[in-house]
XYZ file of N, CA, C and O in Angstrom:
764
model
N 14.554 10.891 2.924
C 13.052 10.965 2.888
C 12.580 11.023 1.436
O 13.223 11.732 0.624
N 11.542 10.333 1.165
C 10.885 10.357 -0.128
C 9.517 11.030 -0.020
O 8.790 10.688 0.957
N 9.188 11.757 -1.097
C 7.804 12.417 -1.020
C 7.203 12.196 -2.448
O 7.854 12.318 -3.431
N 5.861 11.959 -2.367
C 5.036 11.684 -3.494
C 3.764 12.480 -3.386
O 3.288 12.641 -2.342
N 3.277 12.870 -4.602
C 1.962 13.497 -4.650
C 1.246 12.681 -5.712
O 1.705 12.485 -6.797
N -0.025 12.218 -5.321
C -0.860 11.491 -6.256
C -2.134 12.274 -6.562
O -2.726 12.716 -5.657
N -2.347 12.467 -7.900
C -3.433 13.287 -8.302
C -4.283 12.586 -9.322
O -3.789 12.059 -10.365
N -5.542 12.743 -9.238
C -6.477 12.282 -10.208
C -6.423 13.252 -11.399
O -6.298 14.402 -11.233
N -6.580 12.679 -12.601
C -6.581 13.538 -13.821
C -8.030 13.781 -14.235
O -8.958 13.125 -13.677
N -8.410 14.653 -15.140
C -9.686 14.800 -15.612
C -10.286 13.576 -16.274
O -11.524 13.257 -16.166
N -9.337 12.652 -16.750
C -9.837 11.342 -17.234
C -10.083 10.498 -16.003
O -9.137 10.190 -15.200
N -11.262 9.989 -15.731
C -11.782 9.418 -14.576
C -10.899 8.312 -14.099
O -10.682 7.950 -12.991
N -10.388 7.440 -15.109
C -9.640 6.180 -14.766
C -8.184 6.405 -14.653
O -7.448 5.424 -14.538
N -7.652 7.596 -14.747
C -6.208 7.859 -14.704
C -5.820 8.740 -13.569
O -6.481 9.733 -13.229
N -4.641 8.359 -12.995
C -4.057 8.985 -11.800
C -2.583 9.119 -12.052
O -1.954 8.256 -12.671
N -2.023 10.278 -11.693
C -0.664 10.529 -11.879
C 0.086 10.669 -10.601
O -0.381 11.130 -9.684
N 1.369 10.143 -10.585
C 2.134 10.186 -9.389
C 3.380 11.045 -9.717
O 4.077 10.816 -10.578
N 3.669 11.948 -8.729
C 4.804 12.879 -8.833
C 5.705 12.662 -7.642
O 5.332 12.383 -6.626
N 7.053 12.943 -7.938
C 8.002 13.006 -6.769
C 8.546 14.448 -6.971
O 8.154 15.189 -7.799
N 9.593 14.710 -6.242
C 10.253 16.056 -6.435
C 10.890 16.170 -7.691
O 11.177 17.329 -8.119
N 11.052 15.121 -8.461
C 11.691 15.183 -9.824
C 10.691 15.312 -10.941
O 11.050 15.286 -12.084
N 9.392 15.391 -10.673
C 8.315 15.529 -11.602
C 7.492 14.239 -11.692
O 7.584 13.485 -10.709
N 6.792 14.128 -12.801
C 5.875 13.008 -12.871
C 6.736 11.660 -13.124
O 7.598 11.640 -13.960
N 6.436 10.701 -12.255
C 7.175 9.469 -12.285
C 6.438 8.216 -12.766
O 6.920 7.243 -13.070
N 5.019 8.295 -12.544
C 4.223 7.130 -12.779
C 2.778 7.428 -13.127
O 2.344 8.594 -12.721
N 2.041 6.487 -13.603
C 0.599 6.625 -13.785
C -0.057 5.423 -13.301
O 0.486 4.275 -13.363
N -1.276 5.634 -12.754
C -2.226 4.510 -12.370
C -3.380 4.518 -13.358
O -3.982 5.573 -13.491
N -3.581 3.395 -13.984
C -4.725 3.250 -14.912
C -5.688 2.345 -14.067
O -5.453 1.150 -13.865
N -6.840 2.901 -13.663
C -7.729 2.177 -12.790
C -8.725 1.421 -13.608
O -9.335 1.871 -14.570
N -8.955 0.095 -13.243
C -9.954 -0.771 -13.910
C -10.919 -1.103 -12.826
O -10.923 -0.603 -11.766
N -11.931 -1.903 -13.301
C -12.940 -2.420 -12.351
C -12.442 -3.338 -11.196
O -12.744 -3.008 -10.053
N -11.584 -4.209 -11.577
C -11.151 -5.216 -10.477
C -9.628 -5.048 -10.167
O -9.140 -5.568 -9.199
N -8.951 -4.308 -11.032
C -7.532 -4.142 -10.752
C -6.986 -2.855 -11.381
O -7.834 -2.216 -12.198
N -5.868 -2.419 -11.010
C -5.260 -1.173 -11.586
C -3.899 -1.517 -12.126
O -3.235 -2.415 -11.649
N -3.395 -0.621 -13.091
C -2.056 -0.875 -13.629
C -1.252 0.273 -13.154
O -1.671 1.512 -13.277
N -0.110 0.038 -12.589
C 0.890 1.010 -12.187
C 2.024 1.060 -13.167
O 2.660 0.004 -13.343
N 2.154 2.111 -13.853
C 3.202 2.283 -14.894
C 4.251 3.194 -14.523
O 3.966 4.392 -14.329
N 5.419 2.736 -14.328
C 6.532 3.625 -13.975
C 7.216 4.176 -15.281
O 7.696 3.450 -16.074
N 7.294 5.501 -15.263
C 7.882 6.143 -16.466
C 9.379 6.063 -16.458
O 10.106 5.817 -17.435
N 9.884 6.190 -15.246
C 11.426 6.000 -15.002
C 12.000 4.689 -15.223
O 13.027 4.556 -15.834
N 11.268 3.716 -14.779
C 11.754 2.346 -14.828
C 11.356 1.582 -16.067
O 11.781 0.485 -16.339
N 10.350 2.143 -16.798
C 9.691 1.491 -17.963
C 9.123 0.117 -17.514
O 9.531 -0.859 -18.232
N 8.421 0.076 -16.487
C 7.940 -1.242 -15.943
C 6.480 -1.061 -15.628
O 6.019 0.099 -15.389
N 5.679 -2.192 -15.564
C 4.352 -2.055 -15.176
C 4.066 -3.215 -14.205
O 4.632 -4.288 -14.153
N 3.057 -2.875 -13.267
C 2.605 -3.768 -12.284
C 1.117 -3.762 -12.220
O 0.454 -2.784 -12.568
N 0.486 -4.917 -11.880
C -0.913 -4.966 -11.661
C -1.207 -4.990 -10.134
O -0.569 -5.724 -9.414
N -2.019 -4.093 -9.834
C -2.441 -3.871 -8.332
C -3.908 -4.399 -8.204
O -4.785 -3.901 -8.851
N -4.077 -5.350 -7.256
C -5.415 -5.870 -7.087
C -5.655 -6.195 -5.620
O -4.695 -6.477 -4.928
N -6.933 -6.244 -5.249
C -7.186 -6.594 -3.838
C -7.368 -8.107 -3.687
O -7.898 -8.674 -2.673
N -7.069 -8.909 -4.768
C -7.083 -10.335 -4.711
C -5.808 -10.814 -4.178
O -4.795 -10.861 -4.768
N -5.850 -11.167 -2.832
C -4.634 -11.423 -2.131
C -4.796 -12.939 -1.512
O -5.845 -13.184 -0.852
N -3.803 -13.715 -1.702
C -3.867 -15.224 -1.162
C -5.119 -15.853 -1.474
O -5.804 -16.508 -0.660
N -5.598 -15.694 -2.720
C -6.771 -16.486 -3.221
C -8.165 -15.874 -2.884
O -9.160 -16.499 -3.278
N -8.152 -14.681 -2.382
C -9.416 -14.102 -2.090
C -9.403 -12.512 -2.088
O -8.342 -12.042 -1.896
N -10.494 -11.882 -2.409
C -10.575 -10.460 -2.348
C -10.697 -10.045 -0.855
O -11.381 -10.621 -0.046
N -9.808 -9.095 -0.540
C -9.781 -8.714 0.880
C -9.719 -7.143 0.896
O -9.076 -6.494 0.262
N -10.586 -6.636 1.894
C -10.482 -5.159 2.174
C -9.088 -4.714 2.723
O -8.468 -5.505 3.365
N -8.694 -3.532 2.431
C -7.481 -2.976 2.937
C -6.234 -3.850 2.667
O -5.278 -3.919 3.452
N -6.299 -4.556 1.453
C -5.215 -5.470 1.073
C -4.954 -5.229 -0.405
O -5.963 -5.035 -1.202
N -3.732 -5.255 -0.820
C -3.445 -5.146 -2.166
C -2.242 -6.077 -2.535
O -1.193 -6.044 -1.782
N -2.316 -6.737 -3.621
C -1.095 -7.577 -4.132
C -0.558 -6.733 -5.344
O -1.368 -6.310 -6.242
N 0.727 -6.595 -5.431
C 1.459 -6.045 -6.593
C 2.074 -7.147 -7.331
O 2.881 -7.809 -6.748
N 1.753 -7.279 -8.638
C 2.303 -8.294 -9.452
C 2.984 -7.719 -10.593
O 2.530 -6.732 -11.267
N 4.084 -8.316 -10.975
C 4.898 -7.851 -12.219
C 4.184 -8.103 -13.504
O 4.133 -9.288 -13.841
N 3.820 -7.114 -14.157
C 3.021 -7.290 -15.392
C 3.966 -7.616 -16.530
O 3.510 -8.006 -17.581
N 5.231 -7.478 -16.336
C 6.260 -7.714 -17.413
C 6.661 -9.145 -17.352
O 7.359 -9.629 -18.265
N 6.255 -9.928 -16.348
C 6.684 -11.288 -16.324
C 5.389 -12.172 -16.340
O 4.792 -12.407 -15.270
N 5.131 -12.659 -17.489
C 3.827 -13.405 -17.747
C 4.146 -14.867 -18.289
O 5.162 -14.958 -18.878
N 3.205 -15.722 -18.066
C 3.256 -17.040 -18.626
C 1.837 -17.475 -18.923
O 0.905 -16.794 -18.533
N 1.736 -18.618 -19.606
C 0.376 -19.126 -19.940
C 0.244 -20.362 -19.142
O 1.120 -21.304 -19.069
N -0.939 -20.653 -18.633
C -1.268 -21.806 -17.845
C -1.700 -22.948 -18.760
O -1.759 -22.760 -20.071
N -1.902 -24.168 -18.243
C -2.473 -25.222 -19.060
C -3.608 -25.025 -19.854
O -3.835 -25.548 -20.920
N -4.499 -24.188 -19.262
C -5.757 -23.827 -19.973
C -5.590 -22.838 -21.114
O -6.519 -22.470 -21.828
N -4.418 -22.347 -21.276
C -4.049 -21.341 -22.353
C -4.322 -19.939 -21.921
O -3.940 -19.040 -22.657
N -4.856 -19.731 -20.714
C -5.100 -18.347 -20.269
C -3.772 -17.757 -19.789
O -2.914 -18.454 -19.116
N -3.624 -16.536 -19.958
C -2.429 -15.838 -19.541
C -2.504 -15.621 -17.963
O -3.537 -15.309 -17.340
N -1.355 -15.939 -17.242
C -1.337 -15.884 -15.843
C -0.169 -15.069 -15.519
O 0.982 -15.118 -16.126
N -0.299 -14.164 -14.528
C 0.803 -13.350 -14.049
C 1.625 -14.088 -12.999
O 1.021 -14.722 -12.146
N 2.967 -13.952 -13.016
C 3.721 -14.459 -11.971
C 4.378 -13.356 -11.174
O 4.138 -12.183 -11.376
N 5.144 -13.754 -10.270
C 6.088 -12.749 -9.584
C 5.428 -11.735 -8.781
O 5.367 -10.497 -9.192
N 4.701 -12.132 -7.664
C 4.063 -11.193 -6.748
C 5.233 -10.510 -6.067
O 6.129 -11.173 -5.427
N 5.379 -9.231 -6.224
C 6.545 -8.467 -5.762
C 6.229 -7.808 -4.392
O 7.237 -7.437 -3.721
N 5.036 -7.573 -4.140
C 4.737 -6.826 -2.813
C 3.365 -7.119 -2.424
O 2.421 -7.207 -3.237
N 3.062 -7.201 -1.099
C 1.721 -7.477 -0.620
C 1.441 -6.639 0.600
O 2.255 -6.499 1.505
N 0.325 -6.012 0.544
C -0.270 -5.315 1.810
C -1.542 -6.202 2.084
O -2.304 -6.365 1.347
N -1.457 -6.813 3.405
C -2.519 -7.642 3.825
C -3.173 -7.073 5.150
O -2.572 -7.020 6.127
N -4.337 -6.627 4.962
C -5.068 -6.023 6.073
C -4.267 -4.922 6.670
O -4.138 -4.878 7.831
N -3.791 -3.996 5.813
C -3.015 -2.887 6.136
C -1.502 -3.225 6.610
O -0.774 -2.334 6.899
N -1.170 -4.508 6.680
C 0.149 -4.928 7.125
C 1.030 -5.268 5.969
O 0.581 -5.821 4.968
N 2.284 -4.959 5.984
C 3.278 -5.437 5.032
C 4.652 -5.659 5.671
O 4.872 -5.187 6.719
N 5.429 -6.537 4.982
C 6.717 -6.780 5.469
C 7.778 -6.361 4.450
O 7.574 -6.622 3.222
N 8.816 -5.749 4.927
C 9.887 -5.250 4.000
C 11.155 -5.367 4.805
O 11.246 -4.895 5.900
N 12.091 -5.978 4.090
C 13.454 -6.115 4.586
C 13.499 -6.787 6.070
O 14.149 -6.324 6.932
N 12.553 -7.792 6.247
C 12.452 -8.529 7.495
C 11.738 -7.787 8.560
O 11.652 -8.279 9.721
N 11.145 -6.609 8.314
C 10.347 -5.873 9.298
C 8.883 -5.710 8.911
O 8.639 -5.582 7.693
N 8.019 -5.661 9.926
C 6.633 -5.459 9.626
C 6.341 -3.983 9.749
O 6.834 -3.269 10.621
N 5.367 -3.572 8.897
C 4.915 -2.167 8.889
C 3.370 -2.187 8.742
O 2.820 -3.219 8.432
N 2.773 -1.033 9.124
C 1.324 -1.027 9.067
C 0.919 0.391 8.479
O 1.460 1.423 8.907
N -0.004 0.369 7.470
C -0.507 1.569 6.906
C -1.670 2.036 7.800
O -2.391 1.313 8.461
N -1.907 3.312 7.890
C -3.001 3.932 8.650
C -2.969 3.510 10.036
O -3.965 3.083 10.570
N -1.790 3.551 10.674
C -1.629 3.007 11.980
C -1.657 4.092 12.992
O -1.273 5.307 12.687
N -1.909 3.830 14.258
C -1.776 4.792 15.420
C -0.371 4.599 15.909
O -0.085 3.699 16.494
N 0.480 5.717 15.749
C 1.833 5.575 16.166
C 2.097 5.697 17.651
O 1.241 6.380 18.278
N 3.178 5.089 18.131
C 3.567 5.233 19.561
C 3.690 6.682 19.840
O 4.252 7.432 19.044
N 3.397 7.049 21.073
C 3.614 8.429 21.496
C 2.567 9.457 21.095
O 2.535 10.599 21.464
N 1.632 9.058 20.176
C 0.478 10.027 19.836
C -0.787 9.622 20.586
O -1.115 8.498 20.735
N -1.380 10.661 21.134
C -2.590 10.348 21.909
C -3.613 9.936 20.979
O -3.746 10.296 19.791
N -4.589 9.149 21.442
C -5.711 8.686 20.615
C -6.510 9.822 20.062
O -6.907 9.816 18.868
N -6.709 10.809 20.834
C -7.474 11.911 20.470
C -6.915 12.657 19.355
O -7.564 13.047 18.451
N -5.601 12.908 19.387
C -4.857 13.579 18.335
C -4.824 12.791 17.094
O -4.877 13.271 15.915
N -4.680 11.451 17.192
C -4.624 10.625 16.083
C -5.965 10.553 15.372
O -6.033 10.664 14.080
N -7.055 10.328 16.063
C -8.405 10.206 15.496
C -8.709 11.543 14.716
O -9.299 11.504 13.692
N -8.422 12.677 15.272
C -8.718 13.954 14.718
C -7.823 14.471 13.600
O -8.107 15.545 13.155
N -6.692 13.761 13.393
C -5.768 14.157 12.425
C -6.086 13.768 11.035
O -6.584 12.706 10.826
N -5.798 14.637 10.054
C -6.005 14.282 8.648
C -4.840 13.346 8.170
O -4.971 12.913 7.062
N -3.854 13.184 8.990
C -2.697 12.376 8.590
C -2.950 10.931 8.909
O -3.388 10.566 10.082
N -2.596 9.969 8.054
C -2.541 8.531 8.314
C -1.118 8.201 8.349
O -0.345 8.422 7.456
N -0.704 7.603 9.464
C 0.644 7.281 9.726
C 1.058 5.962 9.243
O 0.183 5.035 9.250
N 2.288 5.705 8.757
C 2.866 4.478 8.405
C 3.783 4.175 9.462
O 4.685 4.905 9.744
N 3.682 3.072 10.134
C 4.475 2.658 11.309
C 5.188 1.392 11.153
O 4.851 0.502 10.438
N 6.378 1.302 11.789
C 7.192 0.096 11.768
C 6.870 -0.554 13.157
O 6.929 0.044 14.114
N 6.424 -1.798 13.004
C 5.924 -2.583 14.248
C 7.084 -3.379 14.792
O 7.215 -4.596 14.461
N 7.989 -2.812 15.603
C 9.175 -3.481 16.031
C 8.864 -4.647 17.006
O 9.661 -5.588 17.076
N 7.775 -4.611 17.636
C 7.421 -5.661 18.660
C 6.369 -6.578 18.153
O 5.689 -7.283 18.890
N 6.150 -6.649 16.775
C 5.162 -7.476 16.260
C 5.437 -9.000 16.527
O 6.643 -9.475 16.269
N 4.573 -9.719 17.035
C 4.816 -11.094 17.486
C 4.901 -12.214 16.389
O 4.857 -13.390 16.801
N 4.669 -11.854 15.152
C 4.773 -12.840 14.100
C 5.868 -12.697 13.235
O 6.509 -11.725 13.167
N 6.319 -13.819 12.533
C 7.465 -13.833 11.723
C 7.068 -13.579 10.235
O 7.925 -13.152 9.484
N 5.886 -13.861 9.906
C 5.457 -13.810 8.455
C 4.036 -13.577 8.436
O 3.274 -13.917 9.332
N 3.569 -12.807 7.319
C 2.166 -12.561 7.108
C 1.352 -13.889 7.067
O 0.167 -13.858 7.392
N 1.926 -14.907 6.554
C 1.176 -16.205 6.517
C 0.725 -16.722 7.785
O -0.113 -17.592 7.860
N 1.372 -16.288 8.810
C 1.047 -16.747 10.178
C -0.332 -16.164 10.708
O -0.943 -16.632 11.689
N -0.659 -15.128 10.082
C -1.932 -14.421 10.439
C -3.160 -15.046 9.911
O -3.208 -15.186 8.670
N -4.013 -15.443 10.751
C -5.239 -16.016 10.246
C -6.280 -14.878 10.270
O -6.856 -14.482 11.286
N -6.444 -14.242 9.008
C -7.287 -13.080 8.928
C -8.763 -13.354 9.157
O -9.465 -12.413 9.248
N -9.186 -14.580 9.152
C -10.579 -14.872 9.461
C -10.965 -14.892 10.902
O -12.008 -14.786 11.250
N -9.822 -14.871 11.715
C -10.011 -14.812 13.144
C -10.339 -13.313 13.597
O -9.434 -12.489 13.675
N -11.529 -13.013 14.002
C -11.895 -11.715 14.264
C -11.056 -11.142 15.467
O -10.711 -9.972 15.489
N -10.834 -11.977 16.431
C -10.060 -11.550 17.659
C -8.637 -10.998 17.167
O -8.139 -10.064 17.599
N -8.071 -11.804 16.342
C -6.716 -11.400 15.802
C -6.804 -10.171 15.047
O -5.991 -9.207 15.145
N -7.709 -10.036 14.103
C -7.860 -8.829 13.297
C -8.054 -7.621 14.165
O -7.572 -6.546 13.945
N -8.902 -7.845 15.331
C -9.159 -6.693 16.265
C -7.794 -6.397 16.986
O -7.549 -5.180 17.214
N -6.965 -7.276 17.339
C -5.764 -7.146 18.000
C -4.714 -6.469 17.140
O -3.962 -5.553 17.557
N -4.716 -6.660 15.754
C -3.755 -6.071 14.865
C -3.942 -4.508 14.869
O -2.940 -3.858 14.810
N -5.130 -4.072 14.933
C -5.408 -2.653 15.020
C -4.913 -1.984 16.259
O -4.751 -0.831 16.275
N -4.583 -2.795 17.336
C -4.145 -2.190 18.530
C -2.556 -2.044 18.557
O -2.019 -1.462 19.446
N -1.884 -2.661 17.612
C -0.434 -2.568 17.612
C -0.025 -1.158 17.262
O -0.513 -0.505 16.527
N 1.061 -0.655 17.964
C 1.567 0.645 17.909
C 3.040 0.481 17.375
O 3.656 -0.478 17.649
N 3.556 1.462 16.710
C 4.934 1.485 16.241
C 5.402 2.842 15.983
O 4.786 3.816 16.233
N 6.749 2.786 15.533
C 7.381 4.058 15.251
C 6.953 4.602 13.923
O 6.919 3.857 12.903
N 6.626 5.879 13.882
C 6.117 6.491 12.575
C 7.363 6.542 11.631
O 8.335 7.117 11.972
N 7.194 6.000 10.429
C 8.230 6.091 9.492
C 7.725 6.659 8.084
O 8.377 6.608 7.087
N 6.510 7.162 8.201
C 5.883 7.764 6.991
C 4.520 8.305 7.352
O 3.942 8.052 8.416
N 3.987 9.071 6.446
C 2.592 9.614 6.648
C 2.000 9.798 5.266
O 2.652 10.041 4.256
N 0.722 9.846 5.244
C -0.117 10.081 4.039
C -1.224 11.119 4.464
O -1.892 10.948 5.656
N -1.618 11.921 3.519
C -2.673 12.951 3.899
C -3.238 13.433 2.509
O -2.579 13.424 1.503
N -4.530 13.963 2.597
C -5.149 14.480 1.470
C -5.804 13.578 0.570
O -5.464 12.385 0.474
N -6.753 14.092 -0.196
C -7.524 13.370 -1.132
C -6.832 13.699 -2.502
O -6.346 14.645 -2.753
N -6.794 12.637 -3.292
C -6.302 12.803 -4.749
C -7.194 13.465 -5.678
O -6.879 13.676 -6.764
N -8.372 13.925 -5.257
C -9.368 14.451 -6.151
C -9.207 15.953 -6.451
O -9.781 16.498 -7.394
N -8.451 16.645 -5.608
C -8.299 18.149 -5.838
C -6.867 18.325 -6.278
O -6.030 17.495 -6.344
N -6.532 19.670 -6.584
C -5.240 20.030 -7.071
C -4.099 19.756 -6.157
O -3.004 19.363 -6.561
N -4.358 19.760 -4.855
C -3.303 19.441 -3.860
C -2.920 17.922 -3.916
O -1.773 17.682 -3.537
N -3.761 17.123 -4.145
C -3.458 15.737 -4.314
C -3.364 15.042 -2.981
O -3.547 15.551 -1.908
N -2.961 13.677 -3.148
C -2.707 12.772 -1.928
C -1.229 12.816 -1.663
O -0.454 12.475 -2.571
N -0.724 13.284 -0.571
C 0.729 13.408 -0.253
C 1.162 12.139 0.558
O 0.412 11.723 1.532
N 2.267 11.567 0.268
C 2.887 10.512 0.964
C 4.327 10.802 1.186
O 5.050 11.173 0.281
N 4.748 10.790 2.470
C 6.061 10.984 2.852
C 6.575 9.786 3.575
O 5.970 9.208 4.357
N 7.781 9.278 3.095
C 8.430 8.125 3.662
C 9.774 8.280 4.032
O 10.622 8.942 3.463
N 10.154 7.739 5.217
C 11.589 7.594 5.646
C 12.347 6.757 4.732
O 11.874 5.922 3.947
N 13.669 6.903 4.894
C 14.659 6.218 3.915
C 14.464 4.697 3.873
O 14.689 4.095 2.812
N 14.054 4.121 5.018
C 13.938 2.713 5.017
C 12.870 2.135 4.094
O 12.862 0.972 3.716
N 11.959 2.966 3.584
C 10.919 2.494 2.626
C 11.105 3.109 1.291
O 10.208 2.934 0.420
N 12.266 3.828 0.994
C 12.443 4.408 -0.277
C 12.286 3.448 -1.412
O 11.773 3.777 -2.458
N 12.888 2.203 -1.384
C 12.809 1.374 -2.524
C 11.510 0.811 -2.910
O 11.277 0.331 -3.848
N 10.515 0.966 -1.975
C 9.159 0.533 -2.254
C 8.132 1.711 -2.177
O 7.000 1.597 -2.160
N 8.798 2.915 -2.265
C 7.973 4.115 -2.122
C 6.870 4.302 -3.170
O 5.732 4.733 -2.915
N 7.184 3.938 -4.366
C 6.247 4.016 -5.530
C 5.007 3.135 -5.178
O 3.844 3.539 -5.282
N 5.194 1.933 -4.767
C 4.176 0.960 -4.418
C 3.357 1.621 -3.273
O 2.116 1.545 -3.304
N 4.055 2.135 -2.260
C 3.279 2.635 -1.039
C 2.483 3.811 -1.429
O 1.209 3.944 -1.006
N 2.944 4.638 -2.262
C 2.235 5.859 -2.695
C 0.962 5.402 -3.423
O -0.144 5.966 -3.204
N 1.045 4.497 -4.443
C -0.012 4.076 -5.237
C -1.049 3.255 -4.311
O -2.247 3.580 -4.391
N -0.612 2.394 -3.417
C -1.474 1.727 -2.683
C -2.165 2.673 -1.584
O -3.427 2.512 -1.465
N -1.559 3.553 -0.983
C -2.160 4.469 -0.135
C -3.218 5.233 -0.793
O -4.323 5.443 -0.224
N -2.992 5.702 -2.013
C -3.989 6.457 -2.763
C -5.209 5.545 -2.970
O -6.395 5.901 -2.776
N -4.966 4.320 -3.490
C -6.071 3.406 -3.848
C -6.905 2.961 -2.626
O -8.168 2.880 -2.656
N -6.256 2.836 -1.468
C -6.968 2.364 -0.307
C -7.718 3.552 0.503
O -8.709 3.335 1.039
N -7.071 4.681 0.527
C -7.518 5.693 1.424
C -7.928 7.049 0.799
O -8.615 7.834 1.465
N -7.507 7.301 -0.395
C -7.723 8.633 -1.022
C -8.494 8.713 -2.343
O -8.784 9.810 -2.741
N -8.763 7.636 -2.936
C -9.364 7.674 -4.225
C -10.872 7.852 -4.042
O -11.511 7.401 -3.071
N -11.432 8.437 -4.985
C -12.898 8.687 -4.965
C -13.633 8.159 -6.083
O -13.177 7.547 -6.968
């Protein structure tokens, strides 16, 4: 199990991410995107809600800021999209997951009244890839919210106070834990 605490600093645009080993990363928030800087890996990523050519709510694309090139117009372009959350859904190691999901076995009343947002693995998800989802189809978007899965993580708290935003993840999400902690904070707990 991995645990993270995400806290806003007195500097309005800066957020710090901690694990049980201490401070591990910083988020520098901008107007249209944020930078995630890992102290342990000495790497940077750009997090933006510009996904698949358009700005999307509850969606974030993580791009490797260390891998850049220049386009024909001379402007710098980032390559290597390393992780995507699309309308709260993401795929990892061939399995689909959903942020802020209603887990199987939890009553609707307990889920709605709970300060915890669950991260679930959607074992019976009927799609093979995120590209199969037509997010413009309201019917499909409405159906996505009805999918239930096994809870494999949870997030709670706001990042604006000393307690911070807490994210706990099962082992199967450990290798993307830093991304999930940052994205969960940006989507659900930042003020």
